[in-house]
Every structure is written in C-alpha cells, then in structure tokens.
PDB file of C-alpha atoms in Angstrom:
ATOM      1  CA  UNK A   1     107.697  47.237  99.283  1.00 36.00           C
ATOM      2  CA  UNK A   2     106.987  50.474  98.734  1.00 39.00           C
ATOM      3  CA  UNK A   3     104.284  51.100 101.545  1.00 42.00           C
ATOM      4  CA  UNK A   4     103.306  55.023 101.705  1.00 42.00           C
ATOM      5  CA  UNK A   5     101.587  55.785 105.120  1.00 45.00           C
ATOM      6  CA  UNK A   6      98.088  57.638 104.798  1.00 42.00           C
ATOM      7  CA  UNK A   7      96.698  60.568 106.424  1.00 42.00           C
ATOM      8  CA  UNK A   8      99.929  61.608 107.117  1.00 48.00           C
ATOM      9  CA  UNK A   9      99.884  65.053 105.561  1.00 48.00           C
ATOM     10  CA  UNK A  10     102.340  68.193 105.287  1.00 51.00           C
ATOM     11  CA  UNK A  11     103.502  68.809 108.124  1.00 49.00           C
ATOM     12  CA  UNK A  12     102.657  65.750 110.460  1.00 52.00           C
ATOM     13  CA  UNK A  13     105.313  63.281 111.201  1.00 60.00           C
ATOM     14  CA  UNK A  14     104.920  59.673 111.714  1.00 64.00           C
ATOM     15  CA  UNK A  15     104.266  58.703 115.609  1.00 75.00           C
ATOM     16  CA  UNK A  16     102.822  55.180 116.639  1.00 87.00           C
ATOM     17  CA  UNK A  17     103.754  53.052 114.100  1.00 89.00           C
ATOM     18  CA  UNK A  18     102.880  48.959 112.913  1.00 92.00           C
ATOM     19  CA  UNK A  19     104.497  47.854 110.457  1.00 93.00           C
ATOM     20  CA  UNK A  20     104.125  43.816 109.663  1.00 94.00           C
ATOM     21  CA  UNK A  21     105.763  41.694 106.855  1.00 93.00           C
ATOM     22  CA  UNK A  22     106.642  38.289 105.844  1.00 94.00           C
ATOM     23  CA  UNK A  23     109.188  37.654 103.940  1.00 89.00           C
ATOM     24  CA  UNK A  24     111.676  34.316 103.000  1.00 86.00           C
ATOM     25  CA  UNK A  25     114.922  33.980 102.272  1.00 78.00           C
ATOM     26  CA  UNK A  26     116.962  30.135 100.792  1.00 76.00           C
ATOM     27  CA  UNK A  27     119.797  30.168 103.372  1.00 72.00           C
ATOM     28  CA  UNK A  28     122.647  30.275 101.573  1.00 76.00           C
ATOM     29  CA  UNK A  29     123.617  33.263 102.162  1.00 74.00           C
ATOM     30  CA  UNK A  30     126.738  34.261 103.155  1.00 75.00           C
ATOM     31  CA  UNK A  31     127.297  38.007 103.097  1.00 75.00           C
ATOM     32  CA  UNK A  32     127.896  39.840 106.513  1.00 76.00           C
ATOM     33  CA  UNK A  33     125.579  43.009 105.643  1.00 75.00           C
ATOM     34  CA  UNK A  34     122.058  41.148 103.501  1.00 80.00           C
ATOM     35  CA  UNK A  35     119.501  39.954 104.310  1.00 83.00           C
ATOM     36  CA  UNK A  36     116.339  43.212 104.946  1.00 86.00           C
ATOM     37  CA  UNK A  37     115.166  46.730 106.562  1.00 89.00           C
ATOM     38  CA  UNK A  38     112.341  47.900 107.747  1.00 90.00           C
ATOM     39  CA  UNK A  39     112.275  51.191 107.572  1.00 87.00           C
ATOM     40  CA  UNK A  40     109.772  53.254 109.428  1.00 86.00           C
ATOM     41  CA  UNK A  41     108.860  56.882 111.239  1.00 82.00           C
ATOM     42  CA  UNK A  42     110.677  58.546 108.614  1.00 78.00           C
ATOM     43  CA  UNK A  43     109.585  61.130 106.443  1.00 72.00           C
ATOM     44  CA  UNK A  44     113.138  59.989 103.800  1.00 72.00           C
ATOM     45  CA  UNK A  45     111.489  60.958 100.628  1.00 75.00           C
ATOM     46  CA  UNK A  46     111.822  64.836 101.191  1.00 74.00           C
ATOM     47  CA  UNK A  47     115.958  64.113 102.341  1.00 76.00           C
ATOM     48  CA  UNK A  48     116.553  65.400  99.263  1.00 78.00           C
ATOM     49  CA  UNK A  49     115.508  69.037 100.512  1.00 81.00           C
ATOM     50  CA  UNK A  50     116.278  67.925 104.156  1.00 81.00           C
ATOM     51  CA  UNK A  51     118.308  65.746 105.025  1.00 82.00           C
ATOM     52  CA  UNK A  52     117.918  65.275 108.522  1.00 80.00           C
ATOM     53  CA  UNK A  53     114.486  64.738 107.714  1.00 78.00           C
ATOM     54  CA  UNK A  54     114.885  61.237 106.523  1.00 78.00           C
ATOM     55  CA  UNK A  55     115.493  59.849 110.481  1.00 82.00           C
ATOM     56  CA  UNK A  56     113.906  56.905 111.449  1.00 86.00           C
ATOM     57  CA  UNK A  57     113.740  53.961 112.566  1.00 91.00           C
ATOM     58  CA  UNK A  58     115.020  50.163 111.067  1.00 92.00           C
ATOM     59  CA  UNK A  59     114.304  46.428 111.456  1.00 93.00           C
ATOM     60  CA  UNK A  60     117.109  45.162 109.977  1.00 91.00           C
ATOM     61  CA  UNK A  61     117.567  40.716 109.387  1.00 88.00           C
ATOM     62  CA  UNK A  62     120.746  39.914 109.241  1.00 86.00           C
ATOM     63  CA  UNK A  63     120.528  36.467 106.689  1.00 81.00           C
ATOM     64  CA  UNK A  64     123.359  34.777 107.880  1.00 80.00           C
ATOM     65  CA  UNK A  65     123.810  35.258 111.067  1.00 83.00           C
ATOM     66  CA  UNK A  66     120.031  35.559 111.903  1.00 83.00           C
ATOM     67  CA  UNK A  67     120.388  37.701 113.889  1.00 86.00           C
ATOM     68  CA  UNK A  68     117.062  40.859 114.421  1.00 89.00           C
ATOM     69  CA  UNK A  69     117.268  43.566 115.470  1.00 89.00           C
ATOM     70  CA  UNK A  70     116.810  47.751 115.217  1.00 92.00           C
ATOM     71  CA  UNK A  71     118.960  51.141 114.256  1.00 91.00           C
ATOM     72  CA  UNK A  72     118.184  54.129 113.569  1.00 90.00           C
ATOM     73  CA  UNK A  73     118.603  56.244 110.702  1.00 88.00           C
ATOM     74  CA  UNK A  74     119.741  60.907 111.782  1.00 84.00           C
ATOM     75  CA  UNK A  75     120.548  61.488 108.402  1.00 83.00           C
ATOM     76  CA  UNK A  76     120.928  60.724 104.504  1.00 83.00           C
ATOM     77  CA  UNK A  77     121.833  63.378 101.679  1.00 82.00           C
ATOM     78  CA  UNK A  78     123.245  61.962  98.660  1.00 77.00           C
ATOM     79  CA  UNK A  79     126.906  61.486 100.085  1.00 80.00           C
ATOM     80  CA  UNK A  80     126.385  60.795 103.075  1.00 83.00           C
ATOM     81  CA  UNK A  81     124.218  58.205 105.831  1.00 84.00           C
ATOM     82  CA  UNK A  82     124.557  58.101 109.988  1.00 83.00           C
ATOM     83  CA  UNK A  83     123.463  55.890 111.429  1.00 85.00           C
ATOM     84  CA  UNK A  84     123.663  54.257 114.794  1.00 85.00           C
ATOM     85  CA  UNK A  85     124.606  51.049 116.594  1.00 85.00           C
ATOM     86  CA  UNK A  86     122.517  48.724 115.025  1.00 87.00           C
ATOM     87  CA  UNK A  87     120.800  47.070 118.658  1.00 88.00           C
ATOM     88  CA  UNK A  88     120.428  43.136 117.985  1.00 85.00           C
ATOM     89  CA  UNK A  89     118.302  40.984 119.557  1.00 81.00           C
ATOM     90  CA  UNK A  90     117.288  36.737 119.354  1.00 79.00           C
ATOM     91  CA  UNK A  91     119.233  34.605 117.180  1.00 78.00           C
ATOM     92  CA  UNK A  92     115.721  33.308 114.891  1.00 79.00           C
ATOM     93  CA  UNK A  93     117.016  29.933 115.578  1.00 72.00           C
ATOM     94  CA  UNK A  94     113.981  28.463 114.580  1.00 74.00           C
ATOM     95  CA  UNK A  95     113.239  30.208 111.282  1.00 75.00           C
ATOM     96  CA  UNK A  96     113.535  27.664 107.857  1.00 78.00           C
ATOM     97  CA  UNK A  97     114.754  29.065 104.657  1.00 77.00           C
ATOM     98  CA  UNK A  98     112.454  28.523 102.154  1.00 83.00           C
ATOM     99  CA  UNK A  99     109.638  28.666 104.553  1.00 85.00           C
ATOM    100  CA  UNK A 100     108.304  32.967 105.579  1.00 90.00           C
ATOM    101  CA  UNK A 101     108.748  34.404 108.170  1.00 89.00           C
ATOM    102  CA  UNK A 102     106.314  37.271 109.933  1.00 92.00           C
ATOM    103  CA  UNK A 103     107.949  39.975 111.184  1.00 92.00           C
ATOM    104  CA  UNK A 104     105.783  43.492 112.989  1.00 94.00           C
ATOM    105  CA  UNK A 105     107.745  46.007 113.815  1.00 94.00           C
ATOM    106  CA  UNK A 106     106.196  48.506 116.340  1.00 95.00           C
ATOM    107  CA  UNK A 107     107.259  51.773 117.537  1.00 92.00           C
ATOM    108  CA  UNK A 108     105.195  54.003 119.678  1.00 90.00           C
ATOM    109  CA  UNK A 109     105.665  57.194 122.120  1.00 86.00           C
ATOM    110  CA  UNK A 110     106.847  56.717 125.375  1.00 86.00           C
ATOM    111  CA  UNK A 111     106.528  59.353 128.438  1.00 83.00           C
ATOM    112  CA  UNK A 112     110.485  59.077 128.106  1.00 83.00           C
ATOM    113  CA  UNK A 113     111.313  58.345 124.778  1.00 85.00           C
ATOM    114  CA  UNK A 114     110.489  56.085 121.734  1.00 89.00           C
ATOM    115  CA  UNK A 115     109.984  52.175 122.562  1.00 93.00           C
ATOM    116  CA  UNK A 116     110.472  50.159 119.883  1.00 94.00           C
ATOM    117  CA  UNK A 117     109.128  46.895 120.005  1.00 95.00           C
ATOM    118  CA  UNK A 118     110.065  43.431 117.791  1.00 94.00           C
ATOM    119  CA  UNK A 119     107.403  40.189 116.855  1.00 94.00           C
ATOM    120  CA  UNK A 120     108.469  37.554 115.518  1.00 92.00           C
ATOM    121  CA  UNK A 121     105.522  34.625 113.496  1.00 93.00           C
ATOM    122  CA  UNK A 122     107.051  30.926 113.038  1.00 90.00           C
ATOM    123  CA  UNK A 123     103.279  29.672 112.074  1.00 92.00           C
ATOM    124  CA  UNK A 124     103.491  31.954 107.890  1.00 90.00           C
ATOM    125  CA  UNK A 125     100.241  33.567 108.794  1.00 92.00           C
ATOM    126  CA  UNK A 126      98.289  30.728 110.024  1.00 94.00           C
ATOM    127  CA  UNK A 127      95.633  31.511 112.296  1.00 95.00           C
ATOM    128  CA  UNK A 128      96.422  35.220 112.272  1.00 92.00           C
ATOM    129  CA  UNK A 129      99.885  34.170 113.480  1.00 93.00           C
ATOM    130  CA  UNK A 130     101.767  33.682 116.739  1.00 95.00           C
ATOM    131  CA  UNK A 131     103.229  36.761 117.706  1.00 96.00           C
ATOM    132  CA  UNK A 132     106.533  36.754 119.886  1.00 92.00           C
ATOM    133  CA  UNK A 133     108.445  39.372 121.312  1.00 94.00           C
ATOM    134  CA  UNK A 134     112.041  39.121 119.791  1.00 91.00           C
ATOM    135  CA  UNK A 135     113.715  42.275 121.227  1.00 91.00           C
ATOM    136  CA  UNK A 136     112.031  45.406 123.295  1.00 93.00           C
ATOM    137  CA  UNK A 137     114.452  48.293 123.275  1.00 91.00           C
ATOM    138  CA  UNK A 138     113.566  52.555 124.664  1.00 91.00           C
ATOM    139  CA  UNK A 139     115.015  55.402 122.975  1.00 88.00           C
ATOM    140  CA  UNK A 140     115.446  57.360 125.731  1.00 84.00           C
ATOM    141  CA  UNK A 141     118.806  59.658 123.462  1.00 78.00           C
ATOM    142  CA  UNK A 142     120.284  57.209 121.279  1.00 81.00           C
ATOM    143  CA  UNK A 143     123.457  59.054 120.063  1.00 78.00           C
ATOM    144  CA  UNK A 144     124.451  58.539 116.397  1.00 78.00           C
ATOM    145  CA  UNK A 145     127.933  56.312 115.331  1.00 80.00           C
ATOM    146  CA  UNK A 146     130.694  59.387 115.805  1.00 74.00           C
ATOM    147  CA  UNK A 147     129.102  62.114 117.259  1.00 70.00           C
ATOM    148  CA  UNK A 148     129.235  61.725 121.391  1.00 64.00           C
ATOM    149  CA  UNK A 149     128.052  65.040 122.110  1.00 61.00           C
ATOM    150  CA  UNK A 150     125.435  67.442 119.489  1.00 58.00           C
ATOM    151  CA  UNK A 151     127.553  69.913 119.327  1.00 57.00           C
ATOM    152  CA  UNK A 152     129.086  68.674 115.757  1.00 64.00           C
ATOM    153  CA  UNK A 153     125.646  66.936 114.997  1.00 68.00           C
ATOM    154  CA  UNK A 154     124.517  68.553 111.658  1.00 70.00           C
ATOM    155  CA  UNK A 155     120.533  67.721 112.754  1.00 73.00           C
ATOM    156  CA  UNK A 156     118.815  68.690 115.532  1.00 65.00           C
ATOM    157  CA  UNK A 157     115.735  66.973 117.295  1.00 62.00           C
ATOM    158  CA  UNK A 158     112.998  67.460 119.133  1.00 57.00           C
ATOM    159  CA  UNK A 159     111.477  64.663 121.421  1.00 51.00           C
ATOM    160  CA  UNK A 160     109.127  64.911 123.812  1.00 48.00           C
ATOM    161  CA  UNK A 161     109.415  63.201 127.323  1.00 46.00           C
ATOM    162  CA  UNK A 162     105.370  63.334 127.468  1.00 44.00           C
ATOM    163  CA  UNK A 163     104.198  63.328 123.950  1.00 44.00           C
ATOM    164  CA  UNK A 164     100.676  64.420 124.852  1.00 45.00           C
ATOM    165  CA  UNK A 165     102.163  67.308 126.724  1.00 42.00           C
ATOM    166  CA  UNK A 166     104.024  69.040 124.591  1.00 42.00           C
ATOM    167  CA  UNK A 167     105.130  72.073 127.279  1.00 38.00           C
ATOM    168  CA  UNK A 168     107.820  68.953 128.174  1.00 34.00           C
ATOM    169  CA  UNK A 169     110.008  68.672 125.458  1.00 34.00           C
ATOM    170  CA  UNK A 170     113.948  68.289 125.733  1.00 34.00           C
TER     171      UNK A 170
END
C-alpha cells in the first residue's frame, strides 16, 4: 500500500510522523532479505529531480530471523541507493505465523537529533491494541555505509539541535 500524506505542501518537510500498519506472513520464509519495509519522513516521490530528497527512515522486518529494526536512507537515484547500517531491535518471538501483528513507527524531532521508536501489538488490534516498545534509537549523526566523513558525501542536510529554534542549526 502507498500512503500519501495530507497537509504537506511544496517545500514543507515531514517532521513528527507516526505510521501504524498490520501485516502477516506464512512462516515459510527462508531468504534473509524478505520481509516488510515502511518508509517515512521522506520526499521520495521527487528523487528523479533531486536524489538527495529521497532521504528518510525505514522500519524493517526481516521475516526469516523475525528481527525488527530501523534504517536510514540518504540518497536514491536510478542506479544507486545509499543507506545507513540497520539498527536491529528485539526478535518478535511472540509473532505467530498466519496471525496479524501491528507495528507502530514513531519518528519525531528531539532536541539533539531524531527519535525513532518502534512498537508492536500482538492482539491483532483488539481493543485498540496493546502496544509494547520494541526498539528505540536516537539519530544524532547516523553515518551512511561507506562514508566515514561528510567530504565526499553527495548530499548536505541540515539537522537542527532544537527543532523549535532554527537558529541553533548544525
């Protein structure tokens, strides 16, 4: 499914975002790369014009290992994608194949970075769900794989230490 955000106009950025989804799988997955990805806080739709606009955050679920985690995309053009390494959290051992699991991906500005929180609901949404924190990570300067410094990196981003006072940008 593709979700397009309402109220985000030309030149505006995705800031504080929450994405909730339910999914299931058969349990017969052996490939290490199969699973789900939920991308958010991105202007990915116009990466053809500006590959640096594809930057965003992903919640990822690796079905074979039942691991859940987060990853950052920095750049995307027709032939090249630059990601961070993945930050994997708990293994979803309570996820029974054939049932539905809910995941909630919360991305919000923090004073010193971007806070990423992932929650899981094993009740299939009964009574609004029972949401448990699975992993939490603060991006204060998450590096792209293969780039130890910013000198040869193709994009420049401005992250604010205080999202409410843009004069304190880094």
